[in-house]
mmCIF file of N, CA and C in Angstrom:
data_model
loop_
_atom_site.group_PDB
_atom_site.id
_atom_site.type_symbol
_atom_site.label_atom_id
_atom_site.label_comp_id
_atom_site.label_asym_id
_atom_site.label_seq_id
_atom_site.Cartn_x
_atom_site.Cartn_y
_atom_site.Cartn_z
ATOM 1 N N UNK A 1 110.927 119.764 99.656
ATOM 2 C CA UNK A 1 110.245 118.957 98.665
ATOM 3 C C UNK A 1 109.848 117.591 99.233
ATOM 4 N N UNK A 2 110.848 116.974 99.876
ATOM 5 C CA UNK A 2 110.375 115.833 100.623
ATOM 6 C C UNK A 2 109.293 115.517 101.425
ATOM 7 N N UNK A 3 109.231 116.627 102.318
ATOM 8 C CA UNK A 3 108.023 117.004 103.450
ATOM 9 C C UNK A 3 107.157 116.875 103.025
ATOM 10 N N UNK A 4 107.227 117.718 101.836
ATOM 11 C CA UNK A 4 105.922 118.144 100.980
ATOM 12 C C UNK A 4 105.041 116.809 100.441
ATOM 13 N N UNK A 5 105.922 115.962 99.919
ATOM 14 C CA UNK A 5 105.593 114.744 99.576
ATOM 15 C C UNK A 5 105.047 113.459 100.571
ATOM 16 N N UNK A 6 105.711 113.733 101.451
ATOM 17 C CA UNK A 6 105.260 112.819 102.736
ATOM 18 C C UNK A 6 103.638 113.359 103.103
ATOM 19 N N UNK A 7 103.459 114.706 102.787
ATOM 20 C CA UNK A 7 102.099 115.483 103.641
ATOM 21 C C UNK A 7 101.093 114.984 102.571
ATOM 22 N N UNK A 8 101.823 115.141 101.022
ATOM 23 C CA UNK A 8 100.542 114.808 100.541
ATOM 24 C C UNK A 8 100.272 113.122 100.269
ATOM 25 N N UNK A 9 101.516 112.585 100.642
ATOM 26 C CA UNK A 9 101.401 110.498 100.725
ATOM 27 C C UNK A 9 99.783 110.720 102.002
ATOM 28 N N UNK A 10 100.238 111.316 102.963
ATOM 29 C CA UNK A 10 99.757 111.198 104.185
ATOM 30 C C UNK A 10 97.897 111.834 103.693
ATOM 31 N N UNK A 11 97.865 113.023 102.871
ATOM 32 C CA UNK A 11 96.270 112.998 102.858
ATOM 33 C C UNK A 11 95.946 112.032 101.893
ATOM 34 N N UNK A 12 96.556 111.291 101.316
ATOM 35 C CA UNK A 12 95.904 110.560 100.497
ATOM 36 C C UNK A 12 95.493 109.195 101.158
ATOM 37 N N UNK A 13 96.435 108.980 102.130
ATOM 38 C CA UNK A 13 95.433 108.020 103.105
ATOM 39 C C UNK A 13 94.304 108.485 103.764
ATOM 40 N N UNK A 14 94.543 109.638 104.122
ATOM 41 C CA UNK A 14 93.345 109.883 105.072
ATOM 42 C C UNK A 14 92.057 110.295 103.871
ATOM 43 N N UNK A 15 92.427 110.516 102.649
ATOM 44 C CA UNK A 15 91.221 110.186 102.115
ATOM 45 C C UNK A 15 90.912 109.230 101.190
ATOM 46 N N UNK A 16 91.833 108.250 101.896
ATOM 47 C CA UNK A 16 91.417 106.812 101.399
ATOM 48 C C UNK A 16 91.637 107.174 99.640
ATOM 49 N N UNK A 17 92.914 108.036 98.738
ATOM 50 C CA UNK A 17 92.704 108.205 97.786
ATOM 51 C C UNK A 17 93.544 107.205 97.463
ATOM 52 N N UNK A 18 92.778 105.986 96.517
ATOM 53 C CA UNK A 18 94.122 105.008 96.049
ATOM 54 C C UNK A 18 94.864 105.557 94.575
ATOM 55 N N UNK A 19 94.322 106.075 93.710
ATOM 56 C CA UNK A 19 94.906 106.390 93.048
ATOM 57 C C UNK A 19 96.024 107.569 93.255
ATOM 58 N N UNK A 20 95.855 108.603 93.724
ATOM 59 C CA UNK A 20 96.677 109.718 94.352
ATOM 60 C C UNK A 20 97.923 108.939 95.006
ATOM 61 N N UNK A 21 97.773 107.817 95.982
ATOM 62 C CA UNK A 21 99.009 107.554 96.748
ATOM 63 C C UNK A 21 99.288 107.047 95.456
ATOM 64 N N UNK A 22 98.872 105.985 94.903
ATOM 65 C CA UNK A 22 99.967 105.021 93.544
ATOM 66 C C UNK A 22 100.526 105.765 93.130
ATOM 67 N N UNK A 23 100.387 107.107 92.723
ATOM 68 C CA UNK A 23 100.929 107.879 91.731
ATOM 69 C C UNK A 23 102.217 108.484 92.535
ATOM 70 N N UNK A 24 102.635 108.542 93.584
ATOM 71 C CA UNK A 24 103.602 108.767 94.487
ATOM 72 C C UNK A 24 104.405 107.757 94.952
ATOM 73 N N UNK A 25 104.016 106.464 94.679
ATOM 74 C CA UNK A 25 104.744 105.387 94.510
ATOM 75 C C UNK A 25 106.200 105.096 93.167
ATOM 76 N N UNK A 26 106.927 104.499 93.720
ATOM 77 C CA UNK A 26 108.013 104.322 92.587
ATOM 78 C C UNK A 26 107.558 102.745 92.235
ATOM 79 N N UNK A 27 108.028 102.177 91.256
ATOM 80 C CA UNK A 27 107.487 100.859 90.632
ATOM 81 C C UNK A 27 107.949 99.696 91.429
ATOM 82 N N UNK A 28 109.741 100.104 92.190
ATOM 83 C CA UNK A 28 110.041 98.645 93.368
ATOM 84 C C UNK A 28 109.902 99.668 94.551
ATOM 85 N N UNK A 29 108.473 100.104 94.751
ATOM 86 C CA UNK A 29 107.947 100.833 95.760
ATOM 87 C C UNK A 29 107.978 99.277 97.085
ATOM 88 N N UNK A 30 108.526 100.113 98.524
ATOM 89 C CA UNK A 30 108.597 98.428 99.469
ATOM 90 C C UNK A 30 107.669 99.729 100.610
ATOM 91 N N UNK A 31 106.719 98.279 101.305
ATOM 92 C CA UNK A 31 106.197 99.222 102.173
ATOM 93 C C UNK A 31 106.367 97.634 103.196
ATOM 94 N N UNK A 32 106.635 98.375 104.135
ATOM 95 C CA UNK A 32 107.233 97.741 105.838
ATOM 96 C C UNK A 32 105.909 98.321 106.786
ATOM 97 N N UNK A 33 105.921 97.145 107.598
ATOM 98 C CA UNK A 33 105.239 97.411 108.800
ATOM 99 C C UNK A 33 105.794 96.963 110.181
ATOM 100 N N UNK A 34 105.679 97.193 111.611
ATOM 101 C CA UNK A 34 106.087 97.061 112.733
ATOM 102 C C UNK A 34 106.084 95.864 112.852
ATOM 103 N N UNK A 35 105.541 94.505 112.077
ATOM 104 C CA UNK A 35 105.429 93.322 112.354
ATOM 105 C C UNK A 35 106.347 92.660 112.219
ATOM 106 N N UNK A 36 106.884 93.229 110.926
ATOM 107 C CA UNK A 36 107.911 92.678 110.225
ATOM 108 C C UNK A 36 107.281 92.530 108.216
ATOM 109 N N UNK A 37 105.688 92.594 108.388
ATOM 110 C CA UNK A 37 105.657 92.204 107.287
ATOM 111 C C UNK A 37 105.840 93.145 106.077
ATOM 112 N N UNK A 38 106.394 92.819 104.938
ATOM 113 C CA UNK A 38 106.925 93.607 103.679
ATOM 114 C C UNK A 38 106.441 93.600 102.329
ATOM 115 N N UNK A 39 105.998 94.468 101.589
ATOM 116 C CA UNK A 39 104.653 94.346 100.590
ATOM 117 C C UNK A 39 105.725 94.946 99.205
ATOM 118 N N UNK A 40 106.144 94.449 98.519
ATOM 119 C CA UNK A 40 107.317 95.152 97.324
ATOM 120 C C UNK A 40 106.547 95.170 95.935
ATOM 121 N N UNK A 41 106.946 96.018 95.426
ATOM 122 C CA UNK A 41 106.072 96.406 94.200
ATOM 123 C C UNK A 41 104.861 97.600 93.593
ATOM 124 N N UNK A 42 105.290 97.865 92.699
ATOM 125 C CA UNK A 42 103.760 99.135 92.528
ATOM 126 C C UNK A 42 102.406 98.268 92.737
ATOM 127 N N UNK A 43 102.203 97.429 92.114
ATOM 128 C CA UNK A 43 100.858 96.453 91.628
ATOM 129 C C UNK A 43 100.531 96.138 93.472
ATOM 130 N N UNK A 44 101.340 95.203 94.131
ATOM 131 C CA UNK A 44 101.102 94.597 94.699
ATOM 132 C C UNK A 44 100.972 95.301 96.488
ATOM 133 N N UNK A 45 101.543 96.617 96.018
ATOM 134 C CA UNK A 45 101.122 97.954 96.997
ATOM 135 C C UNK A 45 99.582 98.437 96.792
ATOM 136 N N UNK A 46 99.514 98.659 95.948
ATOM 137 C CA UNK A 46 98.538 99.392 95.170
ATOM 138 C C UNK A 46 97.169 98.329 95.769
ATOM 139 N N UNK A 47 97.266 96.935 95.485
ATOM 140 C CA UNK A 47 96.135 96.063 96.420
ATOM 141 C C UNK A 47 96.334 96.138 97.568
ATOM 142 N N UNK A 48 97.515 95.810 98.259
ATOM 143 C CA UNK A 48 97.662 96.549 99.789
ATOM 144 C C UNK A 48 97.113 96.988 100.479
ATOM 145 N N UNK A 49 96.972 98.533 99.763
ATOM 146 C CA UNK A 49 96.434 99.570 100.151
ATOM 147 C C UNK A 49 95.036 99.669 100.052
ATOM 148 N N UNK A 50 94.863 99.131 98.286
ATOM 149 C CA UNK A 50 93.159 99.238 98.181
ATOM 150 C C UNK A 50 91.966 98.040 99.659
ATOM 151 N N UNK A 51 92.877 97.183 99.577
ATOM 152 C CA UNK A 51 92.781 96.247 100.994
ATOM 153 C C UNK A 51 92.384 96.708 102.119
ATOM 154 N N UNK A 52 93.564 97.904 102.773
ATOM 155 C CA UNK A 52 93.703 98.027 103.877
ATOM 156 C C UNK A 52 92.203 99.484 103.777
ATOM 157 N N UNK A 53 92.098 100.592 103.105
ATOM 158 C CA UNK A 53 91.336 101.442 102.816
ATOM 159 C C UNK A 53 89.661 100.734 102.685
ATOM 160 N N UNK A 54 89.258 99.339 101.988
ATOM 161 C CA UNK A 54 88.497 98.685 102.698
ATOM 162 C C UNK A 54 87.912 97.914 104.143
ATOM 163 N N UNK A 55 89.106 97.499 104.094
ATOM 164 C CA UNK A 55 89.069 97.303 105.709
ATOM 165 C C UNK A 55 88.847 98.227 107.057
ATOM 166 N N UNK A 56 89.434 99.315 106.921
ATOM 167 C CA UNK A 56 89.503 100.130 107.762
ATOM 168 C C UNK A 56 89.014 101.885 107.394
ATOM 169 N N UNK A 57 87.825 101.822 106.924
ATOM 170 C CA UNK A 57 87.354 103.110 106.608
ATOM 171 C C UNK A 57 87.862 103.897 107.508
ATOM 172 N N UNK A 58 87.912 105.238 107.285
ATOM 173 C CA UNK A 58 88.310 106.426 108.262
ATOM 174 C C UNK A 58 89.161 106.566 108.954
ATOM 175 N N UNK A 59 90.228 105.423 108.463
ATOM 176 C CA UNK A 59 91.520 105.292 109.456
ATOM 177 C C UNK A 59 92.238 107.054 108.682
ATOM 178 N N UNK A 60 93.156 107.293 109.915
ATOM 179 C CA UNK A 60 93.668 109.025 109.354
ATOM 180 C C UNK A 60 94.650 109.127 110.085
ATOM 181 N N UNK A 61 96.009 109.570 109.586
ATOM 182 C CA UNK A 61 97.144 109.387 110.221
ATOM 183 C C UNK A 61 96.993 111.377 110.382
ATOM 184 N N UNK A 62 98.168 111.682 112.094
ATOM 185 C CA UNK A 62 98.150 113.326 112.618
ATOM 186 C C UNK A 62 100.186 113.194 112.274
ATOM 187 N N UNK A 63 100.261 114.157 111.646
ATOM 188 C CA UNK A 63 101.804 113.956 111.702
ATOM 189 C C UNK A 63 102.224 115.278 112.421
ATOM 190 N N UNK A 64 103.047 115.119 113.879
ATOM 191 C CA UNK A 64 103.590 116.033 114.240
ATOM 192 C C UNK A 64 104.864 116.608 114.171
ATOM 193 N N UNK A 65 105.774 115.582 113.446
ATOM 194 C CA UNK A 65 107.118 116.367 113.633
ATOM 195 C C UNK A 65 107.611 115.448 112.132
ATOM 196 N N UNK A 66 108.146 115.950 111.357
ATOM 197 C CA UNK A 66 108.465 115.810 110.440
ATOM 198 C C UNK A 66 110.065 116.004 110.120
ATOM 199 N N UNK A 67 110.781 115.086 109.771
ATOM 200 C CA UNK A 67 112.401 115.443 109.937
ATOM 201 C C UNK A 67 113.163 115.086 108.701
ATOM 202 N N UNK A 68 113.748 115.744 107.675
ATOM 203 C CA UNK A 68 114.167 115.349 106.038
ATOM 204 C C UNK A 68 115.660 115.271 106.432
ATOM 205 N N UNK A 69 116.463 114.395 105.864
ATOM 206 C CA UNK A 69 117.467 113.734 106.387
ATOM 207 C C UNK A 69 118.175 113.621 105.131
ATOM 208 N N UNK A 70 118.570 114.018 104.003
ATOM 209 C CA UNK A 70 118.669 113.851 102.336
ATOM 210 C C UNK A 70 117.191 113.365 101.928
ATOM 211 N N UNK A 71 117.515 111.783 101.356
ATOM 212 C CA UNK A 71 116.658 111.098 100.809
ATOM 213 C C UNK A 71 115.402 110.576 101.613
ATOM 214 N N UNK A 72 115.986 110.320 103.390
ATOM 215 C CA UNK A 72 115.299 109.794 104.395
ATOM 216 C C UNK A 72 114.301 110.706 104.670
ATOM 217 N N UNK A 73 113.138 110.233 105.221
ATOM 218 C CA UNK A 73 112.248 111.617 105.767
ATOM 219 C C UNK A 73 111.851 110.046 106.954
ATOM 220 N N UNK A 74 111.826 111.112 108.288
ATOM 221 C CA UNK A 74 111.230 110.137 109.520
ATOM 222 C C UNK A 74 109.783 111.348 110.228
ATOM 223 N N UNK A 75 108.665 110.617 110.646
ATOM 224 C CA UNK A 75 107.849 111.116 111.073
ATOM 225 C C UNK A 75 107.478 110.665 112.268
ATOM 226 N N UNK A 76 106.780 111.542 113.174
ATOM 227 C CA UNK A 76 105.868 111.142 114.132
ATOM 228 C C UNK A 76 104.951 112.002 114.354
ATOM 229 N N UNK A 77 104.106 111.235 114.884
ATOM 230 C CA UNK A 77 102.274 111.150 114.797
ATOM 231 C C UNK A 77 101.718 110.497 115.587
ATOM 232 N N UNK A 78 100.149 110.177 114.730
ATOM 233 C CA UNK A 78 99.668 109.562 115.825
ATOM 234 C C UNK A 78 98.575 109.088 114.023
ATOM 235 N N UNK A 79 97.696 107.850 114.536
ATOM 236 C CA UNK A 79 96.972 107.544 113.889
ATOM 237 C C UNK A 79 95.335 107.373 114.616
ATOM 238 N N UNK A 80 94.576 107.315 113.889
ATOM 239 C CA UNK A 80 93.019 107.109 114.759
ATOM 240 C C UNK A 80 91.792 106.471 113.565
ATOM 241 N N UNK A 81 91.456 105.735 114.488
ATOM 242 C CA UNK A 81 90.591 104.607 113.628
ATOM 243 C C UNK A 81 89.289 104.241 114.666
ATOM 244 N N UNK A 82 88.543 103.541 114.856
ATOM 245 C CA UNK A 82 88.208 102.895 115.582
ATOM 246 C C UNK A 82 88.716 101.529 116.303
ATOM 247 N N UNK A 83 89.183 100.857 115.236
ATOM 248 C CA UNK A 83 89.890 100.036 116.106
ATOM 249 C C UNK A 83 91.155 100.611 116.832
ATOM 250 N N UNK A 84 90.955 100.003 118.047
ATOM 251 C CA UNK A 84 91.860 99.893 118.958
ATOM 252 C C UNK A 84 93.295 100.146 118.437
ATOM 253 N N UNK A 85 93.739 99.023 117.849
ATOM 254 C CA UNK A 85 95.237 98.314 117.664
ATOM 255 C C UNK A 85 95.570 99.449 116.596
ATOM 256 N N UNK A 86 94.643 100.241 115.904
ATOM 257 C CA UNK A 86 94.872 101.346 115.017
ATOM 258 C C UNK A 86 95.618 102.791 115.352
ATOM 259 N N UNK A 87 94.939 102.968 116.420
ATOM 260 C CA UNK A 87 95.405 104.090 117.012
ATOM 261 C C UNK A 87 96.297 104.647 118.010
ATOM 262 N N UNK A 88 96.045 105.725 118.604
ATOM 263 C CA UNK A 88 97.415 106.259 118.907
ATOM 264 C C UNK A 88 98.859 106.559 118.535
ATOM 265 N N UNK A 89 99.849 106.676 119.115
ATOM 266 C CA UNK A 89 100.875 107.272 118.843
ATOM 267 C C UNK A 89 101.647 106.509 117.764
ATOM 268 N N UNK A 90 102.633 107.063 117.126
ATOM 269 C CA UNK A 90 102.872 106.482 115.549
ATOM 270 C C UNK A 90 104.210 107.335 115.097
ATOM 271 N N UNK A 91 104.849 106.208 114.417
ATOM 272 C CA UNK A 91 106.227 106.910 113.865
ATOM 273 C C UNK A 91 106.282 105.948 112.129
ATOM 274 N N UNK A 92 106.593 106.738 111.382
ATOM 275 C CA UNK A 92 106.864 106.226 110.094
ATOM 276 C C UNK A 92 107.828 106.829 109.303
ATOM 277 N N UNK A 93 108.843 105.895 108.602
ATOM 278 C CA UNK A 93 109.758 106.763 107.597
ATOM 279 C C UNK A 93 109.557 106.427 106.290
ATOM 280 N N UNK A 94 110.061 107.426 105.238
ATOM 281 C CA UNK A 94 110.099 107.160 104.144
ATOM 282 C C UNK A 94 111.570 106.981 103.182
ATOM 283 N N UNK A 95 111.417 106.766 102.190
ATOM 284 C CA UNK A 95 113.120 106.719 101.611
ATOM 285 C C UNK A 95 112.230 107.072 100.026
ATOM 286 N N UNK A 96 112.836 108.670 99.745
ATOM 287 C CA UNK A 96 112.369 109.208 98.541
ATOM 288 C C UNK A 96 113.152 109.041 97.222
ATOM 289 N N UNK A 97 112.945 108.826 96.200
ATOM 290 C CA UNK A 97 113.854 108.689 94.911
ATOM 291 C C UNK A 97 113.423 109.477 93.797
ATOM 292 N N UNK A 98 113.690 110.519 93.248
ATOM 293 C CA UNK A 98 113.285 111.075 92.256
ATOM 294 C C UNK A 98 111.649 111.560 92.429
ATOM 295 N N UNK A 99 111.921 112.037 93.248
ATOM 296 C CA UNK A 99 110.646 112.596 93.807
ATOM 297 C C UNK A 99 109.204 111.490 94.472
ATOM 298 N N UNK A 100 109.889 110.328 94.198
ATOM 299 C CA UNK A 100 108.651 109.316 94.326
ATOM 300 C C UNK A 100 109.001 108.575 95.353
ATOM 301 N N UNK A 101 108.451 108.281 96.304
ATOM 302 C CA UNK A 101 108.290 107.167 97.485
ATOM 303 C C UNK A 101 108.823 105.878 97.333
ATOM 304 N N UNK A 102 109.662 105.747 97.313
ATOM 305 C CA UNK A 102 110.527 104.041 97.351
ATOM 306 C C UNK A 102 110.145 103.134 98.396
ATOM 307 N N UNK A 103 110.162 103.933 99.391
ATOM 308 C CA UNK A 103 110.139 103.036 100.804
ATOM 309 C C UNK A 103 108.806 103.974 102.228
ATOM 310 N N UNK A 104 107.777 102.834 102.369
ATOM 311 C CA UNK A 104 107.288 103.657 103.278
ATOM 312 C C UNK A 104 107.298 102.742 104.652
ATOM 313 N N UNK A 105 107.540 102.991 106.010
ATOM 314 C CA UNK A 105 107.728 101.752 106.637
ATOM 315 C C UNK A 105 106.809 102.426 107.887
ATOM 316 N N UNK A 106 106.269 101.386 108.721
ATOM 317 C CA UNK A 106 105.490 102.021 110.067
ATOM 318 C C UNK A 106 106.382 101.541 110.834
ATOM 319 N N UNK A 107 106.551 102.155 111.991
ATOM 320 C CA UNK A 107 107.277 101.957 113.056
ATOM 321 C C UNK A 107 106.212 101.578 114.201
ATOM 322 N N UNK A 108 106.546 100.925 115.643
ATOM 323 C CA UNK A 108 105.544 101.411 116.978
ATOM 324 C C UNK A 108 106.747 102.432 117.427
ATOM 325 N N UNK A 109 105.890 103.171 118.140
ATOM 326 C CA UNK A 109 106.194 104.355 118.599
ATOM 327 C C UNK A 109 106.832 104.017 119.902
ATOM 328 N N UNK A 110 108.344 103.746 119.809
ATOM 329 C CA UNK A 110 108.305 103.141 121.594
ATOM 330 C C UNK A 110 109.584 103.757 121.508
ATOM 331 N N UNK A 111 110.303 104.309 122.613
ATOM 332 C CA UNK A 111 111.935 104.636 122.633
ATOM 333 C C UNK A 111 113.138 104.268 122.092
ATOM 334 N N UNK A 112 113.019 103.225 121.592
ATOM 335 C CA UNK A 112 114.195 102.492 120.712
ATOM 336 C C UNK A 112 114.282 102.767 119.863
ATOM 337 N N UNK A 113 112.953 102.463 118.822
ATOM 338 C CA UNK A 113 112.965 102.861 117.509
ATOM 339 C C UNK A 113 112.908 104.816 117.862
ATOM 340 N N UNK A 114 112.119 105.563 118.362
ATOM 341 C CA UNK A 114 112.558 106.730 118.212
ATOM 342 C C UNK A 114 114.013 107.359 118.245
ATOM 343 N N UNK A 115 115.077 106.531 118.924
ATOM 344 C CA UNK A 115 116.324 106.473 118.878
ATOM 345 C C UNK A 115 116.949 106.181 118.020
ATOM 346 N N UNK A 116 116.528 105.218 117.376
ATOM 347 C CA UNK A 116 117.312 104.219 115.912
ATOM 348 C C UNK A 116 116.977 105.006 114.615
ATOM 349 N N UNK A 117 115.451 106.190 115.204
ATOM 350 C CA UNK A 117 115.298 106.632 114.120
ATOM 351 C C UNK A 117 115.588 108.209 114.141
ATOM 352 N N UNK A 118 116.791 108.244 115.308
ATOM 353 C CA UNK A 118 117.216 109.998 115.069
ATOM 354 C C UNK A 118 116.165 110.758 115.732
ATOM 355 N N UNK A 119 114.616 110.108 116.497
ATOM 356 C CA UNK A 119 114.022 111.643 117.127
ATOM 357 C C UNK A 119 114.094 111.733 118.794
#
C-alpha cells in the first residue's frame, strides 16, 4: 500500500498534477529538501509545489528501487529536467500516516545518505 502511494505521489509530479498530490498530503504534511530547507503544512505545500511545477515545467522523477520499512518508504531514482542542478541521480523518503504522506524529503544521492538511509 505504501509503494503504491509513493508511485502515485511520484506521477503526480511528473504530471505536474497539483491537485492529485494535495490530496495525498496529510494537513502537518513537512516536505524537506537536500539544502536543508523545510516547507510544513497542507496550504503552504500545496504553493510549494504549485511554485515549483511553474518554475520547472517537465521536471519528472524515474524511481528505481523502492524499499517500505513500516511507515518509512525510501526511494531511489533519478530525476530529469532541463536544468542541470535538476537532474540525475536521486534518493527520496517518505513517512506515511493513515494512508497519507506526512513527510516527503529529497535526499542527494551520494554514499552517506544511501547508508543513513538503509540502501
Amino acid at each position: 500500500m505504501h509503494a503504491e502511494l509513493v508511485h502515485a505521489f511520484n506521477a503526480c509530479i511528473n504530471g505536474a498534477d497539483l491537485d492529485g498530490l494535495v490530496e495525498m498530503l496529510t494537513e502537518d504534511h513537512r516536505f524537506e529538501d537536500p539544502a536543508g530547507s523545510v516547507v510544513e503544512g497542507l496550504e503552504a505545500c500545496r504553493e510549494a509545489w504549485r511554485r515549483f511545477f511553474a518554475a520547472f515545467p517537465g521536471y519528472t522523477n524515474t524511481f528505481d528501487r523502492v524499499v517500505v520499512r513500516g511507515d518509512q518508504v525510501v526511494i531511489a531514482g533519478s530525476s530529469a529536467h532541463d536544468e542541470p542542478a535538476l537532474s540525475g541521480p536521486a534518493l527520496w523518503s517518505a513517512q506515511v500516516r493513515e494512508g497519507r504522506l506526512a513527510r516527503w524529503s529529497v535526499h542527494l544521492d551520494i554514499p552517506e545518505e544511501r547508508e543513513r538511509l538503509g540502501l
